[in-house]
mmCIF file of C-alpha atoms in Angstrom:
data_model
loop_
_atom_site.group_PDB
_atom_site.id
_atom_site.type_symbol
_atom_site.label_atom_id
_atom_site.label_comp_id
_atom_site.label_asym_id
_atom_site.label_seq_id
_atom_site.Cartn_x
_atom_site.Cartn_y
_atom_site.Cartn_z
ATOM 1 C CA UNK A 1 31.832 1.099 -27.028
ATOM 2 C CA UNK A 2 31.969 -0.471 -23.553
ATOM 3 C CA UNK A 3 31.027 2.879 -22.074
ATOM 4 C CA UNK A 4 28.011 3.087 -24.377
ATOM 5 C CA UNK A 5 27.002 -0.462 -23.486
ATOM 6 C CA UNK A 6 27.228 0.284 -19.774
ATOM 7 C CA UNK A 7 25.135 3.411 -20.275
ATOM 8 C CA UNK A 8 22.536 1.439 -22.234
ATOM 9 C CA UNK A 9 22.304 -1.313 -19.615
ATOM 10 C CA UNK A 10 22.178 1.259 -16.816
ATOM 11 C CA UNK A 11 19.297 2.998 -18.558
ATOM 12 C CA UNK A 12 17.455 -0.293 -19.024
ATOM 13 C CA UNK A 13 17.921 -1.171 -15.362
ATOM 14 C CA UNK A 14 16.734 2.293 -14.357
ATOM 15 C CA UNK A 15 13.641 1.946 -16.539
ATOM 16 C CA UNK A 16 12.987 -1.501 -15.086
ATOM 17 C CA UNK A 17 13.160 -0.111 -11.550
ATOM 18 C CA UNK A 18 10.810 2.715 -12.524
ATOM 19 C CA UNK A 19 8.356 0.227 -13.996
ATOM 20 C CA UNK A 20 8.531 -1.898 -10.847
ATOM 21 C CA UNK A 21 8.003 1.168 -8.660
ATOM 22 C CA UNK A 22 5.044 2.198 -10.802
ATOM 23 C CA UNK A 23 3.609 -1.309 -10.559
ATOM 24 C CA UNK A 24 4.060 -1.337 -6.777
ATOM 25 C CA UNK A 25 2.295 2.014 -6.545
ATOM 26 C CA UNK A 26 -0.546 0.749 -8.702
ATOM 27 C CA UNK A 27 -0.864 -2.383 -6.582
ATOM 28 C CA UNK A 28 -0.817 -0.297 -3.392
ATOM 29 C CA UNK A 29 -3.495 2.005 -4.792
ATOM 30 C CA UNK A 30 -5.593 -0.966 -5.889
ATOM 31 C CA UNK A 31 -5.179 -2.612 -2.493
ATOM 32 C CA UNK A 32 -6.235 0.586 -0.728
ATOM 33 C CA UNK A 33 -9.183 0.976 -3.102
ATOM 34 C CA UNK A 34 -10.302 -2.591 -2.406
ATOM 35 C CA UNK A 35 -9.971 -2.043 1.342
ATOM 36 C CA UNK A 36 -12.038 1.138 1.229
ATOM 37 C CA UNK A 37 -14.683 -0.486 -0.946
ATOM 38 C CA UNK A 38 -14.895 -3.357 1.528
ATOM 39 C CA UNK A 39 -15.330 -1.006 4.470
ATOM 40 C CA UNK A 40 -17.918 1.058 2.624
ATOM 41 C CA UNK A 41 -19.776 -2.117 1.688
ATOM 42 C CA UNK A 42 -19.725 -3.417 5.269
ATOM 43 C CA UNK A 43 -20.906 -0.146 6.800
ATOM 44 C CA UNK A 44 -22.519 2.416 4.519
ATOM 45 C CA UNK A 45 -23.919 0.072 1.875
ATOM 46 C CA UNK A 46 -25.545 -2.222 4.432
ATOM 47 C CA UNK A 47 -27.350 0.685 6.073
ATOM 48 C CA UNK A 48 -28.430 2.143 2.732
ATOM 49 C CA UNK A 49 -29.848 -1.211 1.605
ATOM 50 C CA UNK A 50 -31.910 -1.415 4.793
ATOM 51 C CA UNK A 51 -33.089 2.171 4.312
ATOM 52 C CA UNK A 52 -34.119 1.347 0.749
ATOM 53 C CA UNK A 53 -36.063 -1.697 1.938
ATOM 54 C CA UNK A 54 -37.875 0.356 4.567
ATOM 55 C CA UNK A 55 -38.795 3.115 2.127
ATOM 56 C CA UNK A 56 -40.079 0.581 -0.427
ATOM 57 C CA UNK A 57 -42.766 -0.473 2.055
ATOM 58 C CA UNK A 58 -42.918 2.833 3.892
ATOM 59 C CA UNK A 59 -44.719 2.869 7.191
ATOM 60 C CA UNK A 60 -44.818 6.106 9.232
ATOM 61 C CA UNK A 61 -43.679 4.015 12.184
ATOM 62 C CA UNK A 62 -40.401 3.369 10.331
ATOM 63 C CA UNK A 63 -39.452 7.047 10.244
ATOM 64 C CA UNK A 64 -37.328 6.857 13.388
ATOM 65 C CA UNK A 65 -35.504 3.749 12.193
ATOM 66 C CA UNK A 66 -34.833 5.280 8.774
ATOM 67 C CA UNK A 67 -33.480 8.421 10.423
ATOM 68 C CA UNK A 68 -31.188 6.405 12.709
ATOM 69 C CA UNK A 69 -29.899 4.263 9.843
ATOM 70 C CA UNK A 70 -29.185 7.283 7.645
ATOM 71 C CA UNK A 71 -27.211 8.900 10.476
ATOM 72 C CA UNK A 72 -25.287 5.656 10.990
ATOM 73 C CA UNK A 73 -24.484 5.456 7.268
ATOM 74 C CA UNK A 74 -23.231 9.047 7.282
ATOM 75 C CA UNK A 75 -21.132 8.362 10.390
ATOM 76 C CA UNK A 76 -19.585 5.288 8.751
ATOM 77 C CA UNK A 77 -18.703 7.301 5.658
ATOM 78 C CA UNK A 78 -17.108 10.081 7.710
ATOM 79 C CA UNK A 79 -15.031 7.578 9.680
ATOM 80 C CA UNK A 80 -13.687 6.067 6.461
ATOM 81 C CA UNK A 81 -12.684 9.549 5.270
ATOM 82 C CA UNK A 82 -11.179 10.469 8.656
ATOM 83 C CA UNK A 83 -9.085 7.292 8.659
ATOM 84 C CA UNK A 84 -7.186 8.554 5.609
ATOM 85 C CA UNK A 85 -5.714 11.461 7.592
ATOM 86 C CA UNK A 86 -1.999 11.356 8.380
ATOM 87 C CA UNK A 87 -2.005 11.379 12.185
ATOM 88 C CA UNK A 88 1.807 11.019 12.314
ATOM 89 C CA UNK A 89 1.716 8.366 15.014
ATOM 90 C CA UNK A 90 -0.454 10.483 17.314
ATOM 91 C CA UNK A 91 -2.887 8.026 18.888
ATOM 92 C CA UNK A 92 -4.563 10.861 20.800
ATOM 93 C CA UNK A 93 -5.336 12.619 17.512
ATOM 94 C CA UNK A 94 -6.872 9.407 16.151
ATOM 95 C CA UNK A 95 -9.136 9.039 19.177
ATOM 96 C CA UNK A 96 -9.954 12.764 19.229
ATOM 97 C CA UNK A 97 -11.231 12.449 15.670
ATOM 98 C CA UNK A 98 -13.314 9.454 16.708
ATOM 99 C CA UNK A 99 -14.693 11.267 19.758
ATOM 100 C CA UNK A 100 -15.701 14.227 17.591
ATOM 101 C CA UNK A 101 -17.693 11.913 15.317
ATOM 102 C CA UNK A 102 -19.263 9.742 18.028
ATOM 103 C CA UNK A 103 -20.315 12.433 20.512
ATOM 104 C CA UNK A 104 -23.245 13.762 18.407
ATOM 105 C CA UNK A 105 -24.292 10.168 17.743
ATOM 106 C CA UNK A 106 -24.909 9.322 21.420
ATOM 107 C CA UNK A 107 -25.484 12.830 22.848
ATOM 108 C CA UNK A 108 -29.264 12.427 22.541
ATOM 109 C CA UNK A 109 -29.163 9.266 24.685
ATOM 110 C CA UNK A 110 -28.600 8.787 28.436
ATOM 111 C CA UNK A 111 -25.146 7.373 27.647
ATOM 112 C CA UNK A 112 -22.125 9.273 28.928
ATOM 113 C CA UNK A 113 -18.646 8.444 27.632
ATOM 114 C CA UNK A 114 -15.475 9.433 29.488
ATOM 115 C CA UNK A 115 -12.225 9.487 27.496
ATOM 116 C CA UNK A 116 -8.870 9.219 29.274
ATOM 117 C CA UNK A 117 -5.820 9.350 26.985
ATOM 118 C CA UNK A 118 -3.379 11.196 29.231
ATOM 119 C CA UNK A 119 -0.924 8.288 29.111
ATOM 120 C CA UNK A 120 -1.365 7.398 25.447
ATOM 121 C CA UNK A 121 1.922 6.502 23.706
ATOM 122 C CA UNK A 122 3.032 7.536 20.228
ATOM 123 C CA UNK A 123 2.727 4.816 17.596
ATOM 124 C CA UNK A 124 4.961 4.633 14.543
ATOM 125 C CA UNK A 125 2.724 2.761 12.111
ATOM 126 C CA UNK A 126 -0.699 4.389 12.212
ATOM 127 C CA UNK A 127 -1.700 3.555 8.655
ATOM 128 C CA UNK A 128 -5.219 4.287 7.353
ATOM 129 C CA UNK A 129 -6.313 0.668 7.803
ATOM 130 C CA UNK A 130 -5.103 0.741 11.430
ATOM 131 C CA UNK A 131 -6.910 4.025 12.060
ATOM 132 C CA UNK A 132 -10.157 2.649 10.666
ATOM 133 C CA UNK A 133 -9.856 -0.616 12.603
ATOM 134 C CA UNK A 134 -9.451 1.367 15.832
ATOM 135 C CA UNK A 135 -12.463 3.483 14.875
ATOM 136 C CA UNK A 136 -14.620 0.440 14.137
ATOM 137 C CA UNK A 137 -13.646 -1.559 17.233
ATOM 138 C CA UNK A 138 -14.327 1.330 19.621
ATOM 139 C CA UNK A 139 -17.521 2.238 17.748
ATOM 140 C CA UNK A 140 -18.800 -1.351 17.869
ATOM 141 C CA UNK A 141 -17.872 -1.674 21.550
ATOM 142 C CA UNK A 142 -19.903 1.422 22.413
ATOM 143 C CA UNK A 143 -22.851 0.192 20.333
ATOM 144 C CA UNK A 144 -22.748 -3.200 22.084
ATOM 145 C CA UNK A 145 -22.611 -1.546 25.499
ATOM 146 C CA UNK A 146 -25.723 0.463 24.675
ATOM 147 C CA UNK A 147 -27.761 -2.147 22.831
ATOM 148 C CA UNK A 148 -26.881 -5.369 24.627
ATOM 149 C CA UNK A 149 -25.607 -4.247 28.016
ATOM 150 C CA UNK A 150 -27.987 -1.291 28.447
ATOM 151 C CA UNK A 151 -25.060 0.681 29.856
ATOM 152 C CA UNK A 152 -25.308 4.398 30.563
ATOM 153 C CA UNK A 153 -21.638 4.927 31.437
ATOM 154 C CA UNK A 154 -18.564 4.035 29.369
ATOM 155 C CA UNK A 155 -14.946 4.727 30.282
ATOM 156 C CA UNK A 156 -12.353 4.593 27.487
ATOM 157 C CA UNK A 157 -8.758 4.443 28.724
ATOM 158 C CA UNK A 158 -5.688 4.637 26.477
ATOM 159 C CA UNK A 159 -2.245 3.958 27.904
ATOM 160 C CA UNK A 160 1.126 2.388 27.191
ATOM 161 C CA UNK A 161 0.950 -1.400 27.170
ATOM 162 C CA UNK A 162 2.286 -3.309 30.142
ATOM 163 C CA UNK A 163 3.211 -6.247 27.913
ATOM 164 C CA UNK A 164 6.593 -5.872 26.139
ATOM 165 C CA UNK A 165 5.015 -7.368 23.004
ATOM 166 C CA UNK A 166 2.665 -4.412 22.528
ATOM 167 C CA UNK A 167 2.898 -0.622 22.618
ATOM 168 C CA UNK A 168 -0.607 0.543 23.519
ATOM 169 C CA UNK A 169 -3.763 -0.599 25.282
ATOM 170 C CA UNK A 170 -7.256 0.714 24.646
ATOM 171 C CA UNK A 171 -9.796 -0.250 27.311
ATOM 172 C CA UNK A 172 -13.554 0.180 26.791
ATOM 173 C CA UNK A 173 -15.321 -0.406 30.116
ATOM 174 C CA UNK A 174 -19.049 -0.074 30.822
ATOM 175 C CA UNK A 175 -21.553 -0.495 33.640
ATOM 176 C CA UNK A 176 -23.929 -2.704 31.637
ATOM 177 C CA UNK A 177 -26.461 -4.543 33.748
ATOM 178 C CA UNK A 178 -26.751 -7.760 31.719
ATOM 179 C CA UNK A 179 -23.235 -8.392 30.503
ATOM 180 C CA UNK A 180 -23.002 -12.004 31.634
ATOM 181 C CA UNK A 181 -26.092 -12.919 29.598
ATOM 182 C CA UNK A 182 -24.924 -11.461 26.308
ATOM 183 C CA UNK A 183 -24.682 -13.867 23.352
ATOM 184 C CA UNK A 184 -21.169 -14.469 21.957
ATOM 185 C CA UNK A 185 -21.749 -13.482 18.333
ATOM 186 C CA UNK A 186 -22.906 -9.831 18.176
ATOM 187 C CA UNK A 187 -20.111 -8.486 15.997
ATOM 188 C CA UNK A 188 -17.316 -9.885 18.138
ATOM 189 C CA UNK A 189 -15.897 -12.004 15.330
ATOM 190 C CA UNK A 190 -15.675 -8.964 13.075
ATOM 191 C CA UNK A 191 -13.925 -7.023 15.836
ATOM 192 C CA UNK A 192 -11.425 -9.855 16.306
ATOM 193 C CA UNK A 193 -10.829 -9.925 12.555
ATOM 194 C CA UNK A 194 -10.049 -6.211 12.507
ATOM 195 C CA UNK A 195 -7.667 -6.552 15.454
ATOM 196 C CA UNK A 196 -5.850 -9.432 13.744
ATOM 197 C CA UNK A 197 -5.494 -7.481 10.488
ATOM 198 C CA UNK A 198 -3.452 -4.826 12.295
ATOM 199 C CA UNK A 199 -1.454 -7.445 14.230
ATOM 200 C CA UNK A 200 -3.282 -6.571 17.423
ATOM 201 C CA UNK A 201 -5.103 -8.611 20.042
ATOM 202 C CA UNK A 202 -8.618 -8.277 21.414
ATOM 203 C CA UNK A 203 -9.923 -9.493 24.774
ATOM 204 C CA UNK A 204 -13.491 -9.488 26.135
ATOM 205 C CA UNK A 205 -14.880 -9.704 29.636
ATOM 206 C CA UNK A 206 -18.610 -9.885 30.342
ATOM 207 C CA UNK A 207 -19.980 -9.906 33.891
ATOM 208 C CA UNK A 208 -23.180 -8.901 35.632
ATOM 209 C CA UNK A 209 -21.348 -5.792 36.867
ATOM 210 C CA UNK A 210 -20.437 -4.619 33.360
ATOM 211 C CA UNK A 211 -18.243 -5.493 30.439
ATOM 212 C CA UNK A 212 -14.737 -4.750 29.267
ATOM 213 C CA UNK A 213 -13.035 -4.763 25.890
ATOM 214 C CA UNK A 214 -9.242 -4.558 25.655
ATOM 215 C CA UNK A 215 -7.515 -3.784 22.357
ATOM 216 C CA UNK A 216 -3.747 -4.352 22.314
ATOM 217 C CA UNK A 217 -1.763 -2.522 19.607
ATOM 218 C CA UNK A 218 1.750 -3.231 18.347
ATOM 219 C CA UNK A 219 2.075 -0.418 15.786
#
């Protein structure tokens, strides 16, 4: 009888663990779904709403803006999908995927981007949300360099961090002509928020000779 009781309790405990595991999986899936919906809302949905507004009062002069917004929405969607890839800690693979997506976006402009990841370290915790935060921060930095700094050269450097508290540094440097005059709010708070969510740190430097963005990663 004791043996049967032990077997019964063991089975109940096993079922309880299975239920907890199932619940954790469901919560993880729901959390990931919420995160993706938030990113899609911030990027794709915002562009699509603007496109809809422009088409509602269509003016032939808006054609170029509509085209640019639709390309931006498609880029945002592709970056969300790319972030779900398992890069197995390969930071170079993450940035290669980003480069592949961004190059067509700025290839029709005078901007030239140089990528240097020869000294990039391997990171252990490149989760989808970290991948996407890296994508967004670099993407926003490039957009700011073009739109606010009027830069035509950007140098992106990835290397092992010099600080013992971090594992990697990503530098985005440009030759913008009006960096010191840039206002403080053009997406910088959102970039800081993304860095904080992945336990990273973000630094900015704006001068008349150009600007610099430094992303520090722990993962």
